[in-house]
CSV table of N, CA and C in Angstrom, one decimal:
chain,number,residue,atom,x,y,z
T,1,MET,N,290.9,119.5,329.1
T,1,MET,CA,289.8,120.0,328.4
T,1,MET,C,288.5,119.2,328.8
T,2,THR,N,287.4,119.9,328.9
T,2,THR,CA,286.1,119.3,329.3
T,2,THR,C,285.4,118.8,328.1
T,3,PRO,N,284.5,117.8,328.2
T,3,PRO,CA,283.9,117.3,327.0
T,3,PRO,C,283.0,118.3,326.3
T,4,GLY,N,282.5,119.4,326.9
T,4,GLY,CA,281.6,120.3,326.3
T,4,GLY,C,282.4,121.4,325.5
T,5,GLN,N,283.7,121.5,325.6
T,5,GLN,CA,284.5,122.5,324.9
T,5,GLN,C,285.0,121.9,323.6
T,6,GLN,N,285.1,122.8,322.6
T,6,GLN,CA,285.6,122.4,321.3
T,6,GLN,C,287.1,122.8,321.3
T,7,GLN,N,287.9,121.9,320.6
T,7,GLN,CA,289.3,122.2,320.5
T,7,GLN,C,289.5,123.2,319.3
T,8,THR,N,290.1,124.3,319.6
T,8,THR,CA,290.3,125.3,318.6
T,8,THR,C,291.8,125.4,318.2
T,9,GLN,N,292.1,125.8,317.0
T,9,GLN,CA,293.5,126.0,316.6
T,9,GLN,C,294.0,127.3,317.2
T,10,PRO,N,295.2,127.3,317.7
T,10,PRO,CA,295.7,128.6,318.2
T,10,PRO,C,295.9,129.6,317.2
T,11,THR,N,295.6,130.9,317.6
T,11,THR,CA,295.8,132.0,316.6
T,11,THR,C,297.2,132.3,316.5
T,12,GLY,N,297.5,133.2,315.5
T,12,GLY,CA,298.9,133.6,315.2
T,12,GLY,C,299.5,134.3,316.4
T,13,LEU,N,298.6,135.1,317.1
T,13,LEU,CA,299.1,135.9,318.3
T,13,LEU,C,299.5,135.0,319.4
T,14,GLU,N,298.7,133.9,319.6
T,14,GLU,CA,299.1,133.0,320.7
T,14,GLU,C,300.4,132.2,320.4
T,15,ILE,N,300.6,131.9,319.2
T,15,ILE,CA,301.8,131.2,318.8
T,15,ILE,C,303.0,132.2,318.9
T,16,ALA,N,302.8,133.5,318.6
T,16,ALA,CA,303.9,134.5,318.7
T,16,ALA,C,304.2,134.7,320.1
T,17,VAL,N,303.3,134.6,321.1
T,17,VAL,CA,303.6,134.8,322.5
T,17,VAL,C,304.4,133.6,323.0
T,18,GLN,N,304.1,132.4,322.5
T,18,GLN,CA,304.9,131.3,322.9
T,18,GLN,C,306.3,131.4,322.3
T,19,TRP,N,306.5,131.9,321.1
T,19,TRP,CA,307.8,132.0,320.5
T,19,TRP,C,308.5,133.2,321.1
T,20,GLY,N,307.9,134.1,321.8
T,20,GLY,CA,308.5,135.2,322.4
T,20,GLY,C,309.5,134.8,323.5
T,21,GLN,N,309.3,133.7,324.0
T,21,GLN,CA,310.2,133.2,325.1
T,21,GLN,C,311.5,132.7,324.5
T,22,LEU,N,311.7,132.6,323.2
T,22,LEU,CA,312.9,132.1,322.6
T,22,LEU,C,313.8,133.2,322.2
T,23,PRO,N,315.0,132.9,321.8
T,23,PRO,CA,316.0,134.0,321.4
T,23,PRO,C,315.4,134.8,320.2
T,24,PRO,N,315.9,136.1,320.0
T,24,PRO,CA,315.4,137.0,319.0
T,24,PRO,C,315.4,136.4,317.6
T,25,GLU,N,316.4,135.6,317.2
T,25,GLU,CA,316.5,135.1,315.9
T,25,GLU,C,315.3,134.1,315.6
T,26,HIS,N,315.0,133.4,316.6
T,26,HIS,CA,313.8,132.5,316.4
T,26,HIS,C,312.5,133.3,316.3
T,27,LEU,N,312.4,134.3,317.1
T,27,LEU,CA,311.2,135.2,317.1
T,27,LEU,C,311.0,135.8,315.7
T,28,ARG,N,312.2,136.3,315.1
T,28,ARG,CA,312.1,136.9,313.8
T,28,ARG,C,311.6,135.9,312.8
T,29,ALA,N,312.1,134.7,312.9
T,29,ALA,CA,311.7,133.7,311.9
T,29,ALA,C,310.2,133.3,312.1
T,30,ALA,N,309.8,133.3,313.4
T,30,ALA,CA,308.4,133.0,313.7
T,30,ALA,C,307.4,134.0,313.2
T,31,LEU,N,307.8,135.3,313.3
T,31,LEU,CA,307.0,136.4,312.9
T,31,LEU,C,306.9,136.4,311.3
T,32,LYS,N,308.0,136.1,310.7
T,32,LYS,CA,307.9,136.0,309.2
T,32,LYS,C,307.0,134.9,308.7
T,33,ALA,N,307.0,133.8,309.5
T,33,ALA,CA,306.2,132.7,309.1
T,33,ALA,C,304.7,133.0,309.5
T,34,LEU,N,304.4,133.8,310.5
T,34,LEU,CA,303.1,134.0,311.0
T,34,LEU,C,302.4,135.1,310.2
T,35,GLU,N,303.1,136.0,309.6
T,35,GLU,CA,302.5,137.1,308.9
T,35,GLU,C,301.5,136.7,307.8
T,36,PRO,N,301.8,135.7,307.0
T,36,PRO,CA,300.7,135.3,306.0
T,36,PRO,C,299.5,134.7,306.7
T,37,GLN,N,299.7,134.0,307.9
T,37,GLN,CA,298.5,133.4,308.6
T,37,GLN,C,297.7,134.6,309.2
T,38,LEU,N,298.3,135.6,309.7
T,38,LEU,CA,297.5,136.7,310.3
T,38,LEU,C,296.8,137.5,309.1
T,39,ALA,N,297.4,137.6,308.0
T,39,ALA,CA,296.7,138.2,306.9
T,39,ALA,C,295.5,137.4,306.4
T,40,ARG,N,295.7,136.1,306.4
T,40,ARG,CA,294.5,135.3,306.0
T,40,ARG,C,293.4,135.4,307.0
T,41,GLU,N,293.7,135.4,308.3
T,41,GLU,CA,292.7,135.5,309.3
T,41,GLU,C,292.0,136.8,309.2
T,42,HIS,N,292.7,137.9,309.0
T,42,HIS,CA,292.1,139.2,308.8
T,42,HIS,C,291.2,139.2,307.6
T,43,ALA,N,291.7,138.7,306.5
T,43,ALA,CA,290.8,138.7,305.3
T,43,ALA,C,289.6,137.9,305.5
T,44,TYR,N,289.7,136.8,306.2
T,44,TYR,CA,288.5,136.0,306.5
T,44,TYR,C,287.5,136.7,307.4
T,45,ARG,N,288.0,137.4,308.4
T,45,ARG,CA,287.1,138.2,309.3
T,45,ARG,C,286.4,139.3,308.5
T,46,MET,N,287.1,140.0,307.6
T,46,MET,CA,286.6,141.1,306.8
T,46,MET,C,285.5,140.5,305.8
T,47,ALA,N,285.8,139.4,305.3
T,47,ALA,CA,284.8,138.8,304.3
T,47,ALA,C,283.5,138.4,305.1
T,48,CYS,N,283.7,137.9,306.3
T,48,CYS,CA,282.5,137.5,307.1
T,48,CYS,C,281.7,138.8,307.5
T,49,LEU,N,282.4,139.9,307.8
T,49,LEU,CA,281.7,141.1,308.2
T,49,LEU,C,281.0,141.7,306.9
T,50,LYS,N,281.6,141.6,305.8
T,50,LYS,CA,281.0,142.1,304.5
T,50,LYS,C,279.8,141.3,304.2
T,51,ALA,N,279.8,140.0,304.4
T,51,ALA,CA,278.7,139.1,304.1
T,51,ALA,C,277.5,139.4,305.0
T,52,GLU,N,277.8,139.7,306.3
T,52,GLU,CA,276.8,140.0,307.3
T,52,GLU,C,276.1,141.3,306.9
T,53,MET,N,276.9,142.3,306.5
T,53,MET,CA,276.4,143.6,306.1
T,53,MET,C,275.5,143.5,304.9
T,54,GLN,N,275.9,142.7,303.9
T,54,GLN,CA,275.1,142.5,302.7
T,54,GLN,C,273.8,141.8,303.0
T,55,SER,N,273.9,140.8,303.9
T,55,SER,CA,272.7,140.1,304.3
T,55,SER,C,271.7,141.0,305.0
T,56,GLU,N,272.2,141.9,305.8
T,56,GLU,CA,271.3,142.8,306.5
T,56,GLU,C,270.7,143.8,305.5
T,57,LYS,N,271.5,144.3,304.6
T,57,LYS,CA,271.0,145.2,303.5
T,57,LYS,C,269.9,144.5,302.7
T,58,ASP,N,270.1,143.2,302.3
T,58,ASP,CA,269.1,142.5,301.5
T,58,ASP,C,267.9,142.3,302.3
T,59,ARG,N,268.0,142.0,303.6
T,59,ARG,CA,266.8,141.8,304.5
T,59,ARG,C,266.0,143.1,304.6
T,60,ARG,N,266.7,144.3,304.7
T,60,ARG,CA,266.0,145.5,304.8
T,60,ARG,C,265.3,145.9,303.5
T,61,ALA,N,265.9,145.6,302.3
T,61,ALA,CA,265.3,145.8,301.0
T,61,ALA,C,264.1,144.9,300.8
T,62,HIS,N,264.2,143.7,301.3
T,62,HIS,CA,263.0,142.8,301.2
T,62,HIS,C,261.8,143.3,302.0
T,63,VAL,N,262.1,143.7,303.3
T,63,VAL,CA,261.1,144.2,304.1
T,63,VAL,C,260.4,145.4,303.5
T,64,LEU,N,261.2,146.3,302.9
T,64,LEU,CA,260.7,147.5,302.3
T,64,LEU,C,259.8,147.1,301.1
T,65,ARG,N,260.2,146.2,300.3
T,65,ARG,CA,259.5,145.8,299.1
T,65,ARG,C,258.1,145.1,299.5
T,66,MET,N,258.2,144.3,300.5
T,66,MET,CA,256.9,143.6,301.0
T,66,MET,C,256.0,144.6,301.6
T,67,THR,N,256.5,145.6,302.3
T,67,THR,CA,255.7,146.7,302.9
T,67,THR,C,255.0,147.4,301.8
T,68,GLY,N,255.7,147.7,300.7
T,68,GLY,CA,255.1,148.5,299.6
T,68,GLY,C,254.0,147.6,298.9
T,69,LEU,N,254.3,146.3,298.8
T,69,LEU,CA,253.2,145.5,298.2
T,69,LEU,C,252.0,145.4,299.0
T,70,VAL,N,252.1,145.3,300.3
T,70,VAL,CA,251.0,145.2,301.2
T,70,VAL,C,250.2,146.5,301.2
T,71,ALA,N,251.0,147.6,301.3
T,71,ALA,CA,250.3,148.9,301.3
T,71,ALA,C,249.6,149.2,300.0
T,72,GLY,N,250.2,148.8,298.8
T,72,GLY,CA,249.6,149.0,297.5
T,72,GLY,C,248.3,148.2,297.4
T,73,LEU,N,248.3,146.9,297.9
T,73,LEU,CA,247.1,146.1,297.9
T,73,LEU,C,246.0,146.7,298.8
T,74,ALA,N,246.4,147.1,300.0
T,74,ALA,CA,245.4,147.7,300.9
T,74,ALA,C,244.8,149.0,300.3
T,75,MET,N,245.7,149.8,299.7
T,75,MET,CA,245.1,151.0,299.1
T,75,MET,C,244.2,150.7,298.0
T,76,ALA,N,244.6,149.8,297.1
T,76,ALA,CA,243.7,149.5,296.0
T,76,ALA,C,242.4,148.9,296.4
T,77,VAL,N,242.4,148.0,297.3
T,77,VAL,CA,241.1,147.4,297.8
T,77,VAL,C,240.3,148.4,298.5
T,78,GLY,N,240.9,149.3,299.4
T,78,GLY,CA,240.2,150.3,300.1
T,78,GLY,C,239.6,151.3,299.1
T,79,MET,N,240.3,151.8,298.1
T,79,MET,CA,239.8,152.8,297.2
T,79,MET,C,238.6,152.2,296.4
T,80,LEU,N,238.8,150.9,295.9
T,80,LEU,CA,237.7,150.3,295.1
T,80,LEU,C,236.5,150.0,296.0
T,81,ALA,N,236.7,149.6,297.2
T,81,ALA,CA,235.5,149.4,298.1
T,81,ALA,C,234.8,150.7,298.4
T,82,ALA,N,235.6,151.8,298.6
T,82,ALA,CA,235.0,153.1,298.9
T,82,ALA,C,234.3,153.6,297.6
T,83,ALA,N,234.8,153.3,296.4
T,83,ALA,CA,234.1,153.7,295.2
T,83,ALA,C,232.8,153.0,295.0
T,84,VAL,N,232.8,151.7,295.4
T,84,VAL,CA,231.5,151.0,295.3
T,84,VAL,C,230.5,151.5,296.3
T,85,VAL,N,230.9,151.8,297.5
T,85,VAL,CA,230.0,152.3,298.5
T,85,VAL,C,229.5,153.7,298.1
T,86,LEU,N,230.3,154.5,297.6
T,86,LEU,CA,229.9,155.9,297.1
T,86,LEU,C,229.0,155.8,295.9
T,87,GLY,N,229.3,154.9,295.0
T,87,GLY,CA,228.5,154.7,293.8
T,87,GLY,C,227.1,154.3,294.1
T,88,VAL,N,227.0,153.4,295.1
T,88,VAL,CA,225.7,152.9,295.5
T,88,VAL,C,224.9,154.0,296.2
T,89,ASN,N,225.6,154.9,296.9
T,89,ASN,CA,224.9,155.9,297.7
T,89,ASN,C,224.7,157.2,296.9
T,90,GLY,N,224.8,157.1,295.6
T,90,GLY,CA,224.5,158.3,294.7
T,90,GLY,C,225.6,159.3,294.7
T,91,GLN,N,226.8,159.0,294.8
T,91,GLN,CA,227.9,159.9,294.7
T,91,GLN,C,228.8,159.5,293.5
T,92,PRO,N,228.4,159.6,292.3
T,92,PRO,CA,229.1,159.1,291.1
T,92,PRO,C,230.5,159.8,290.9
T,93,TRP,N,230.5,161.1,291.2
T,93,TRP,CA,231.8,161.9,291.0
T,93,TRP,C,232.9,161.3,291.9
T,94,LEU,N,232.6,161.1,293.2
T,94,LEU,CA,233.6,160.6,294.1
T,94,LEU,C,233.9,159.2,293.8
T,95,ALA,N,232.9,158.4,293.4
T,95,ALA,CA,233.2,157.0,293.0
T,95,ALA,C,234.1,156.9,291.8
T,96,ALA,N,233.9,157.8,290.8
T,96,ALA,CA,234.7,157.8,289.6
T,96,ALA,C,236.2,158.3,290.0
T,97,ALA,N,236.3,159.2,290.9
T,97,ALA,CA,237.6,159.7,291.3
T,97,ALA,C,238.4,158.6,292.0
T,98,LEU,N,237.7,157.8,292.8
T,98,LEU,CA,238.4,156.7,293.6
T,98,LEU,C,238.6,155.5,292.7
T,99,SER,N,237.9,155.3,291.7
T,99,SER,CA,238.1,154.0,290.9
T,99,SER,C,238.7,154.3,289.6
T,100,GLY,N,239.2,155.5,289.3
T,100,GLY,CA,239.8,155.8,288.0
T,100,GLY,C,241.3,155.5,288.0
T,101,PRO,N,242.0,156.2,287.1
T,101,PRO,CA,243.4,156.0,287.0
T,101,PRO,C,244.2,156.3,288.2
T,102,SER,N,243.6,157.0,289.1
T,102,SER,CA,244.3,157.3,290.4
T,102,SER,C,244.6,156.1,291.1
T,103,VAL,N,243.8,155.1,291.1
T,103,VAL,CA,244.1,153.8,291.8
T,103,VAL,C,245.3,153.2,291.1
T,104,ILE,N,245.4,153.2,289.8
T,104,ILE,CA,246.5,152.5,289.1
T,104,ILE,C,247.8,153.3,289.5
T,105,VAL,N,247.8,154.6,289.4
T,105,VAL,CA,249.0,155.3,289.7
T,105,VAL,C,249.5,155.2,291.1
T,106,LEU,N,248.5,155.3,292.1
T,106,LEU,CA,248.9,155.2,293.5
T,106,LEU,C,249.4,153.8,293.8
T,107,VAL,N,248.8,152.7,293.3
T,107,VAL,CA,249.3,151.4,293.5
T,107,VAL,C,250.7,151.2,292.8
T,108,LYS,N,250.9,151.8,291.7
T,108,LYS,CA,252.2,151.7,291.0
T,108,LYS,C,253.3,152.4,291.9
T,109,ILE,N,252.9,153.5,292.5
T,109,ILE,CA,253.9,154.2,293.3
T,109,ILE,C,254.3,153.3,294.5
T,110,PHE,N,253.3,152.6,295.1
T,110,PHE,CA,253.7,151.8,296.3
T,110,PHE,C,254.4,150.5,295.9
T,111,VAL,N,253.9,149.9,294.8
T,111,VAL,CA,254.5,148.6,294.4
T,111,VAL,C,255.9,148.7,293.8
T,112,LEU,N,256.0,149.6,292.8
T,112,LEU,CA,257.2,149.8,292.1
T,112,LEU,C,258.2,150.7,292.8
T,113,GLY,N,257.6,151.6,293.6
T,113,GLY,CA,258.5,152.5,294.4
T,113,GLY,C,258.9,153.8,293.6
T,114,HIS,N,258.4,154.0,292.5
T,114,HIS,CA,258.6,155.3,291.7
T,114,HIS,C,257.5,155.5,290.8
T,115,VAL,N,257.5,156.8,290.3
T,115,VAL,CA,256.5,157.2,289.3
T,115,VAL,C,257.1,158.1,288.3
T,116,GLY,N,256.7,157.9,287.1
T,116,GLY,CA,257.3,158.7,286.0
T,116,GLY,C,256.4,159.9,285.7
T,117,ALA,N,256.9,160.8,284.9
T,117,ALA,CA,256.1,162.0,284.5
T,117,ALA,C,255.0,161.6,283.6
T,118,ASP,N,255.2,160.6,282.8
T,118,ASP,CA,254.1,160.2,281.9
T,118,ASP,C,252.9,159.6,282.7
T,119,ASP,N,253.2,159.0,283.8
T,119,ASP,CA,252.1,158.5,284.7
T,119,ASP,C,251.2,159.6,285.2
T,120,VAL,N,251.8,160.7,285.5
T,120,VAL,CA,251.0,161.9,286.0
T,120,VAL,C,250.2,162.4,284.9
T,121,LYS,N,250.7,162.5,283.7
T,121,LYS,CA,250.0,163.0,282.5
T,121,LYS,C,248.8,162.1,282.2
T,122,GLN,N,249.0,160.7,282.3
T,122,GLN,CA,248.0,159.8,282.0
T,122,GLN,C,246.9,159.9,283.1
T,123,LEU,N,247.3,160.2,284.3
T,123,LEU,CA,246.3,160.3,285.4
T,123,LEU,C,245.4,161.5,285.2
T,124,MET,N,246.0,162.6,284.8
T,124,MET,CA,245.2,163.8,284.5
T,124,MET,C,244.3,163.7,283.3
T,125,LYS,N,244.9,163.0,282.2
T,125,LYS,CA,244.1,162.8,281.0
T,125,LYS,C,243.0,161.8,281.3
T,126,GLY,N,243.2,160.8,282.0
T,126,GLY,CA,242.2,159.8,282.3
T,126,GLY,C,241.1,160.3,283.2
T,127,SER,N,241.5,161.1,284.2
T,127,SER,CA,240.5,161.7,285.1
T,127,SER,C,239.6,162.7,284.4
T,128,ASN,N,240.1,163.4,283.5
T,128,ASN,CA,239.3,164.4,282.8
T,128,ASN,C,238.4,163.7,281.8
T,129,SER,N,238.8,162.6,281.1
T,129,SER,CA,237.9,161.9,280.2
T,129,SER,C,236.9,161.0,280.8
T,130,GLN,N,237.2,160.5,282.0
T,130,GLN,CA,236.4,159.5,282.6
T,130,GLN,C,235.2,160.2,283.3
T,131,MET,N,235.3,161.4,283.8
T,131,MET,CA,234.3,162.0,284.6
T,131,MET,C,233.1,162.4,283.7
T,132,PRO,N,231.9,162.0,284.1
T,132,PRO,CA,230.7,162.5,283.4
T,132,PRO,C,230.5,164.0,283.5
T,133,ALA,N,229.8,164.5,282.6
T,133,ALA,CA,229.5,165.9,282.6
T,133,ALA,C,228.7,166.3,283.9
T,134,PRO,N,229.0,167.4,284.5
T,134,PRO,CA,228.3,167.8,285.7
T,134,PRO,C,226.8,168.0,285.4
T,135,PRO,N,226.0,167.6,286.3
T,135,PRO,CA,224.5,167.8,286.1
T,135,PRO,C,224.2,169.3,286.1
T,136,GLN,N,223.3,169.6,285.2
T,136,GLN,CA,222.8,171.0,285.0
T,136,GLN,C,221.9,171.4,286.2
T,137,PRO,N,222.1,172.6,286.7
T,137,PRO,CA,221.2,173.0,287.8
T,137,PRO,C,219.7,173.1,287.3
T,138,ALA,N,218.8,172.9,288.2
T,138,ALA,CA,217.4,173.0,287.8
T,138,ALA,C,217.1,174.5,287.5
T,139,PRO,N,216.2,174.7,286.5
T,139,PRO,CA,215.9,176.1,286.1
T,139,PRO,C,215.1,176.7,287.2
T,140,GLU,N,215.3,178.0,287.3
T,140,GLU,CA,214.6,178.8,288.3
T,140,GLU,C,213.1,178.8,288.0
T,141,PRO,N,212.2,178.6,289.0
T,141,PRO,CA,210.8,178.6,288.7
T,141,PRO,C,210.4,180.1,288.4
T,142,THR,N,209.5,180.1,287.4
T,142,THR,CA,208.9,181.4,287.1
T,142,THR,C,207.9,181.8,288.1
T,143,PRO,N,207.7,183.1,288.4
T,143,PRO,CA,206.7,183.5,289.4
T,143,PRO,C,205.3,183.1,288.9
T,144,GLY,N,204.6,182.6,289.8
T,144,GLY,CA,203.2,182.2,289.5
T,144,GLY,C,203.0,180.8,289.0
T,145,SER,N,204.1,180.0,288.7
T,145,SER,CA,204.0,178.7,288.2
T,145,SER,C,204.1,177.7,289.4
T,146,PRO,N,203.5,176.5,289.3
T,146,PRO,CA,203.6,175.6,290.4
T,146,PRO,C,205.0,175.1,290.7
T,147,PRO,N,205.4,174.8,291.9
T,147,PRO,CA,206.8,174.4,292.2
T,147,PRO,C,207.1,173.0,291.6
T,148,PHE,N,208.4,172.8,291.4
T,148,PHE,CA,208.8,171.5,290.9
T,148,PHE,C,208.9,170.5,292.0
T,149,VAL,N,208.6,169.3,291.7
T,149,VAL,CA,208.6,168.2,292.7
T,149,VAL,C,209.7,167.3,292.5
């Protein structure tokens, strides 16, 4: 054996091959003795595979959760920034639509990953009560009167 190699314990199959050179009575005794060892090795390999699969499943769930958090944060910041810009530029209706309950519901969808029916009802109720009344159109000028400035 070279210094870089590790000494490993022979597996049950390797031992069975060595015992195969002996008479059948000895082989039968060897196989009876090796059966529990092979069962333990199989159970160990299966447990390792199950742990690897669970680890990969947990990693994927973590990535999905973090992606939802980042997307929810980006959406909330983007909608609020757009609402401020629209509000400053004289678009109060669009600003109210972007900064109202819709931000909360959309962020909840991304962060929690689900939305309930009551959230949709609150969104509709909040958007209707938050909006200011639409501006009334200017009255039509009567013929012969000076134009409105």
